[in-house]
Short mmCIF file of C-alpha atoms in Angstrom, two decimals:
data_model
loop_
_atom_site.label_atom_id
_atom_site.label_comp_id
_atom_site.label_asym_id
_atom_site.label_seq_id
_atom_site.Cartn_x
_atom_site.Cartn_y
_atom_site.Cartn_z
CA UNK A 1 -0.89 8.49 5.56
CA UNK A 2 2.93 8.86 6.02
CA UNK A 3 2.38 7.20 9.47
CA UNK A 4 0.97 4.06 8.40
CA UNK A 5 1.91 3.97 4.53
CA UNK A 6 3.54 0.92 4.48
CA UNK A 7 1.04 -0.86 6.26
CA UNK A 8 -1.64 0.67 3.88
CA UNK A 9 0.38 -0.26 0.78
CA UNK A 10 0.21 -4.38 2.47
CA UNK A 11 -3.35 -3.87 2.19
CA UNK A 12 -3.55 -2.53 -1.24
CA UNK A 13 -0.89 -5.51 -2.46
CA UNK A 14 -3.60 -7.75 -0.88
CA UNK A 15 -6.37 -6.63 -3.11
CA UNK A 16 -4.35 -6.80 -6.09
CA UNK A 17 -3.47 -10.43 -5.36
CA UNK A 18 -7.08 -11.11 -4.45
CA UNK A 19 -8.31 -9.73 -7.95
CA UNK A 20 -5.61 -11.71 -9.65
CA UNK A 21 -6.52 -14.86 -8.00
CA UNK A 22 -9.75 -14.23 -8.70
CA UNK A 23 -9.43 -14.36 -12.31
CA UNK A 24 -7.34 -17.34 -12.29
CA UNK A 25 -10.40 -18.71 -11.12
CA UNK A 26 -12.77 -17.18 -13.68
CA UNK A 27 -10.76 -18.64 -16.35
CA UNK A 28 -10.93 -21.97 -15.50
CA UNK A 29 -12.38 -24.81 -17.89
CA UNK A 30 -13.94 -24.14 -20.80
CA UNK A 31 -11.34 -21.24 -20.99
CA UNK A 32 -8.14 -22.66 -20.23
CA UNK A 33 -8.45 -26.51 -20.33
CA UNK A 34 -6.10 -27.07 -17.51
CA UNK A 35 -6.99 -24.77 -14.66
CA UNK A 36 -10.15 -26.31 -13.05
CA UNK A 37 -12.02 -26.38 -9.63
CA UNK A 38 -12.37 -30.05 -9.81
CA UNK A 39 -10.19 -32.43 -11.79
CA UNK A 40 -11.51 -35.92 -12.51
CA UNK A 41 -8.52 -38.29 -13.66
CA UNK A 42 -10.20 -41.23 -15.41
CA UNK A 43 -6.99 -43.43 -15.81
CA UNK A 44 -5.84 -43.37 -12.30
CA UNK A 45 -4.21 -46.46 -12.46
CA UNK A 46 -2.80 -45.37 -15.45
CA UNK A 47 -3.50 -48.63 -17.74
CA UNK A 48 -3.01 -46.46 -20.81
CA UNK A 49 0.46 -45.48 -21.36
CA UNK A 50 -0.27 -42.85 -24.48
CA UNK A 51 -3.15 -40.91 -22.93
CA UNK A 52 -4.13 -39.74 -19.33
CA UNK A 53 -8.38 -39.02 -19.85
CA UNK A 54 -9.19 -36.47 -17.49
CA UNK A 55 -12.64 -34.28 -17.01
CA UNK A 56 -11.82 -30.60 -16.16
CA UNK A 57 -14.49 -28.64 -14.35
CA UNK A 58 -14.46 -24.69 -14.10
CA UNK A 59 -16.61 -21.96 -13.13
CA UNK A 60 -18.86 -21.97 -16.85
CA UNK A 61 -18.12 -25.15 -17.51
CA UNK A 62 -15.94 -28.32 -18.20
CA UNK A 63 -13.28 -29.91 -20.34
CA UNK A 64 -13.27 -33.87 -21.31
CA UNK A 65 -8.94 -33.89 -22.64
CA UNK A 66 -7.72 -36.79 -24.04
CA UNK A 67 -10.45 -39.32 -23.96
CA UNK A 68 -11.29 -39.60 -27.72
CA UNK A 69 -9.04 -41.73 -30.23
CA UNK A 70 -8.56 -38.21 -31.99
CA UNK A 71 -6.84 -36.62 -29.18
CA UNK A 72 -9.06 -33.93 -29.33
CA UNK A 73 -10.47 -32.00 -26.28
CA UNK A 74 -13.78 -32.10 -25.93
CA UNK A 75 -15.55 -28.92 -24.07
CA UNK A 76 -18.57 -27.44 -23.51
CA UNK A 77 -19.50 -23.52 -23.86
CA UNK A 78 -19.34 -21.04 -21.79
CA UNK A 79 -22.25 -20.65 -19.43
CA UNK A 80 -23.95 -19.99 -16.36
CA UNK A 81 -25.42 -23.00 -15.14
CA UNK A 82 -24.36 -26.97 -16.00
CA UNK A 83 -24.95 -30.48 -15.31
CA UNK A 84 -21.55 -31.46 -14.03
CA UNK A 85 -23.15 -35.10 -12.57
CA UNK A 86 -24.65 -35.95 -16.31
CA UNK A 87 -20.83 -35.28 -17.92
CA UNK A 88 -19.09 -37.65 -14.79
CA UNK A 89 -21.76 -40.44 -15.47
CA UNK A 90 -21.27 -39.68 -19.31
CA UNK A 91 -17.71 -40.85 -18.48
CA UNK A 92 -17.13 -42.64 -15.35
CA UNK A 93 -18.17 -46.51 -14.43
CA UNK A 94 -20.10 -47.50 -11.79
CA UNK A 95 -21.11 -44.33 -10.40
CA UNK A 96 -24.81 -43.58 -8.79
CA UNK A 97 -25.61 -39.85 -7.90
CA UNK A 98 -29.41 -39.44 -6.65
CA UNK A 99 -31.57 -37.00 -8.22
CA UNK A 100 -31.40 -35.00 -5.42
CA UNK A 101 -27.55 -34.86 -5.61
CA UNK A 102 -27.79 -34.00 -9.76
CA UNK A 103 -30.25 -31.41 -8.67
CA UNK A 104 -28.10 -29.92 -5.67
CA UNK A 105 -25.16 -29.96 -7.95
CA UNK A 106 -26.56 -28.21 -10.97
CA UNK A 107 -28.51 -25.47 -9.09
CA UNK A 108 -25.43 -24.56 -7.48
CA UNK A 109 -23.23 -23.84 -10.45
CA UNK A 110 -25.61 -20.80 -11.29
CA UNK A 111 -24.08 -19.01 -7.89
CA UNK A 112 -21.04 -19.63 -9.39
CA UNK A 113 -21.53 -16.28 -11.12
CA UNK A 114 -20.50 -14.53 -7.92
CA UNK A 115 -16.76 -15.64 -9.14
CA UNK A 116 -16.54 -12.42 -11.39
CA UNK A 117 -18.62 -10.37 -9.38
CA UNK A 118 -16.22 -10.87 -6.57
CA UNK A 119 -13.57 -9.79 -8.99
CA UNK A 120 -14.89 -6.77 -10.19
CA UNK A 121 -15.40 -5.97 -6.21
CA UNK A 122 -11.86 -7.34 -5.06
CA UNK A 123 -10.77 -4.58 -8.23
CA UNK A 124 -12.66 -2.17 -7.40
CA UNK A 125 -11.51 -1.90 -3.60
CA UNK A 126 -8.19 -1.93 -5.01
CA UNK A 127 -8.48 1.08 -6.82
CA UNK A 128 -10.31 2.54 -3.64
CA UNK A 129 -6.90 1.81 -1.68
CA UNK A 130 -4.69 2.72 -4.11
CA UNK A 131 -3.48 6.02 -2.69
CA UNK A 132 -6.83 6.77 -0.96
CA UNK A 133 -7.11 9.83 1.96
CA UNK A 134 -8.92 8.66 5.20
CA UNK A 135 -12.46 8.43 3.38
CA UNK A 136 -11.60 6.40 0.08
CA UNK A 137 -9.73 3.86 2.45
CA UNK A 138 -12.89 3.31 4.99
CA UNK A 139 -14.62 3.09 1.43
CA UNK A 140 -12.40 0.48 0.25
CA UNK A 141 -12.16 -1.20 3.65
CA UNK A 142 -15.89 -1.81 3.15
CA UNK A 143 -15.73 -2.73 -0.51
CA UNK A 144 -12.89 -5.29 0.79
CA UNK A 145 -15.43 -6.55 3.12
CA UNK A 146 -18.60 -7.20 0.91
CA UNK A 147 -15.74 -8.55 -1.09
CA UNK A 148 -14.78 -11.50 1.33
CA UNK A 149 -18.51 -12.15 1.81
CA UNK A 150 -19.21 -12.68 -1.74
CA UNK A 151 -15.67 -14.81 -1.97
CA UNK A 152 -16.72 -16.59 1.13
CA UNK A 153 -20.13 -17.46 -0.14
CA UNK A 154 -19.03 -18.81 -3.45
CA UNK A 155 -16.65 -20.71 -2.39
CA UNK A 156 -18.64 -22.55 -0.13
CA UNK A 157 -21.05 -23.36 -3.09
CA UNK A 158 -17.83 -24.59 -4.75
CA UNK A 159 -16.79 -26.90 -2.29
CA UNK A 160 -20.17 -28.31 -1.50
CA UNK A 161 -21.06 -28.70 -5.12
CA UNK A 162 -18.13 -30.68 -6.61
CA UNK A 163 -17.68 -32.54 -2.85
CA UNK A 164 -20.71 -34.51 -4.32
CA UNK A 165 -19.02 -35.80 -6.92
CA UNK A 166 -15.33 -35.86 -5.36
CA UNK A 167 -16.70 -38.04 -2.72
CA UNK A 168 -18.83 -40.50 -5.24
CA UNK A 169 -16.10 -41.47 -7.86
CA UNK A 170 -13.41 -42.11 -5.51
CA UNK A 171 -15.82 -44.18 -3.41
CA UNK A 172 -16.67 -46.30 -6.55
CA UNK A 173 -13.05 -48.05 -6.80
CA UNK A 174 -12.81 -47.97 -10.29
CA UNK A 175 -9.85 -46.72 -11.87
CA UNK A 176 -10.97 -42.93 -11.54
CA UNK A 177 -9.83 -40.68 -9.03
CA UNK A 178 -11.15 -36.85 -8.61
CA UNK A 179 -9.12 -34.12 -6.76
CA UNK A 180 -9.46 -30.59 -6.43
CA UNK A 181 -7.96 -28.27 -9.05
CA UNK A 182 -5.55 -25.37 -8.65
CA UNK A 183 -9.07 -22.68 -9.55
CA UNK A 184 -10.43 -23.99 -5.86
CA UNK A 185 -7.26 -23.29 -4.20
CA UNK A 186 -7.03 -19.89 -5.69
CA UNK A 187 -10.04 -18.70 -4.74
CA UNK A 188 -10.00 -19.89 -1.58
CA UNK A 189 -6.82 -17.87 -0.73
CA UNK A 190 -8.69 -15.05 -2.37
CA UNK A 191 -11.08 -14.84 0.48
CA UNK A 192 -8.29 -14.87 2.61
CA UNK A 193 -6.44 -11.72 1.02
CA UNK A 194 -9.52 -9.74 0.88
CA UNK A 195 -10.42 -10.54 4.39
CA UNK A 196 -6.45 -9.48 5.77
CA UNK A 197 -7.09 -6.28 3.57
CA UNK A 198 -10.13 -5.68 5.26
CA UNK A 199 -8.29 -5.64 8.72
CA UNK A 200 -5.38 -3.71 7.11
CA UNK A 201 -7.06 -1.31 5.57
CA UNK A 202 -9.41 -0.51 8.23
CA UNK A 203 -6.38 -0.51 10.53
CA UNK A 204 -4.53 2.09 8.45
CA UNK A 205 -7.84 4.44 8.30
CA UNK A 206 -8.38 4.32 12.00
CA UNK A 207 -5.00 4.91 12.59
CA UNK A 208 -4.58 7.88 10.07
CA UNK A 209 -7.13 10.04 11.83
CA UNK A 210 -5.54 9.29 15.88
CA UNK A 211 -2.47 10.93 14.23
CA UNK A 212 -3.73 13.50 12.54
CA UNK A 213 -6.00 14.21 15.95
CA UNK A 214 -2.69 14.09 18.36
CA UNK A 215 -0.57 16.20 15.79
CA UNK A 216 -3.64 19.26 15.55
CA UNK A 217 -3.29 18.31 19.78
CA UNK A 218 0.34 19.13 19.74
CA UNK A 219 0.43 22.02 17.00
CA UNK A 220 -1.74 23.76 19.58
CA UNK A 221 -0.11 23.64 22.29
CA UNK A 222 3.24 24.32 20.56
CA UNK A 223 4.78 28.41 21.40
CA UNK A 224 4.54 30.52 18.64
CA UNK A 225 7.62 30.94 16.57
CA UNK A 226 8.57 27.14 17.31
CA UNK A 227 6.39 24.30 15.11
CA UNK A 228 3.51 25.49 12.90
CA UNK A 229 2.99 29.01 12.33
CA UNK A 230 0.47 30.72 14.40
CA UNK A 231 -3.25 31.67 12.90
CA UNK A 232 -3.44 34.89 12.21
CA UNK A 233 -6.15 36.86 12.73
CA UNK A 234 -8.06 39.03 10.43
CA UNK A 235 -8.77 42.87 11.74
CA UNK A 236 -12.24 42.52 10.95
#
């Protein structure tokens, strides 16, 4: 892949960022308190000048930091699946989600658990490109792929999911204000580095085997003595 190695090694940096990304998002709340998908700032207008109450909200689960008199964070387990409606209503004033919001919102955290499948496929693809031949870069080219898809898909559910409640509390005017956290950002410019490997890679593969084609071309038609050695043939 001398022709296109530096290309090929874009693609490969790609997948590495991807999978890296990818776990920033995996780690969110309950893991580390302060990486979230959706962050939930219940003092907005900032009445309290020794604590800033916020609710963190991650891929298996959430994070209430500083609300209690203790100082203590208060966060769930880690799981598949959550009620992230019941914890902002647990929390947040004047807020009215319909069931069919609550339900919407909790069925989709259980897709979240396409965020570390899509890491173990953004790694895996990596390893694929890392100094692959022809075949183990169409491979990974096609892991890269199924990669975005699953990336795509997931965050999608994200984005619908906490939307719900983004749009509700800063609707209700009252002192709360929810933005998205740096674990949404991540993963969506995950999808986009495992969709640009996809191209890359592909590219390099393609582009690999019209080389090698044109050089076998040209090492035929080269005279012998000049280029590659002639074949030789055997007397039998």
């Amino acid at each position: 892949m001398r022709q296109t190695g530096f290309f090929h090694h874009i693609g490969t940096f790609l997948l590495l960022a991807a999978t890296v990304l990818l776990i920033i998002t995996d780690i969110s709340a309950p893991v580390v308190n302060g990486i979230s998908m959706l962050k939930v700032d219940l003092d907005d207008r900032r009445t309290s000048t020794n604590r800033h109450p916020t609710i963190t909200f991650g891929t298996f689960g959430w994070c209430v930091q500083d609300a209690l008199s203790s100082g203590q964070d208060s966060c769930s387990r880690s799981h598949v699946g959550y009620d992230p409606i019941a914890i902002v209503e647990q929390n947040v004033n004047n807020v009215d989600f319909s069931d069919y919001a609550a339900d919407t919102s909790r069925g989709l955290t259980r897709v979240m658990i396409l965020h570390p499948i899509a890491t173990g496929l953004a790694f895996i693809a990596f390893l694929l490109a890392l100094g692959a031949g022809v075949v183990g870069s169409l491979i990974a080219s096609l892991t890269s792929l199924l990669t975005f898809i699953v990336t795509l898909v997931v965050l999608i559910t994200d984005f619908v999911c906490f939307s719900i409640i983004k749009s509700e509390v800063n609707g209700a005017n009252n002192g709360s204000r929810a933005e998205w956290g740096a674990a949404s950002w991540t993963t969506l410019v995950a999808a986009i580095c495992s969709l640009l490997a996809t191209v890359v890679v592909f590219f390099t593969c393609c582009s690999t085997r019209l080389h090698r084609r044109r050089d076998a071309r040209m090492a035929k038609g080269v005279p012998d003595g000049y280029g590659a050695p002639a074949r030789r043939r055997r007397w039998w």
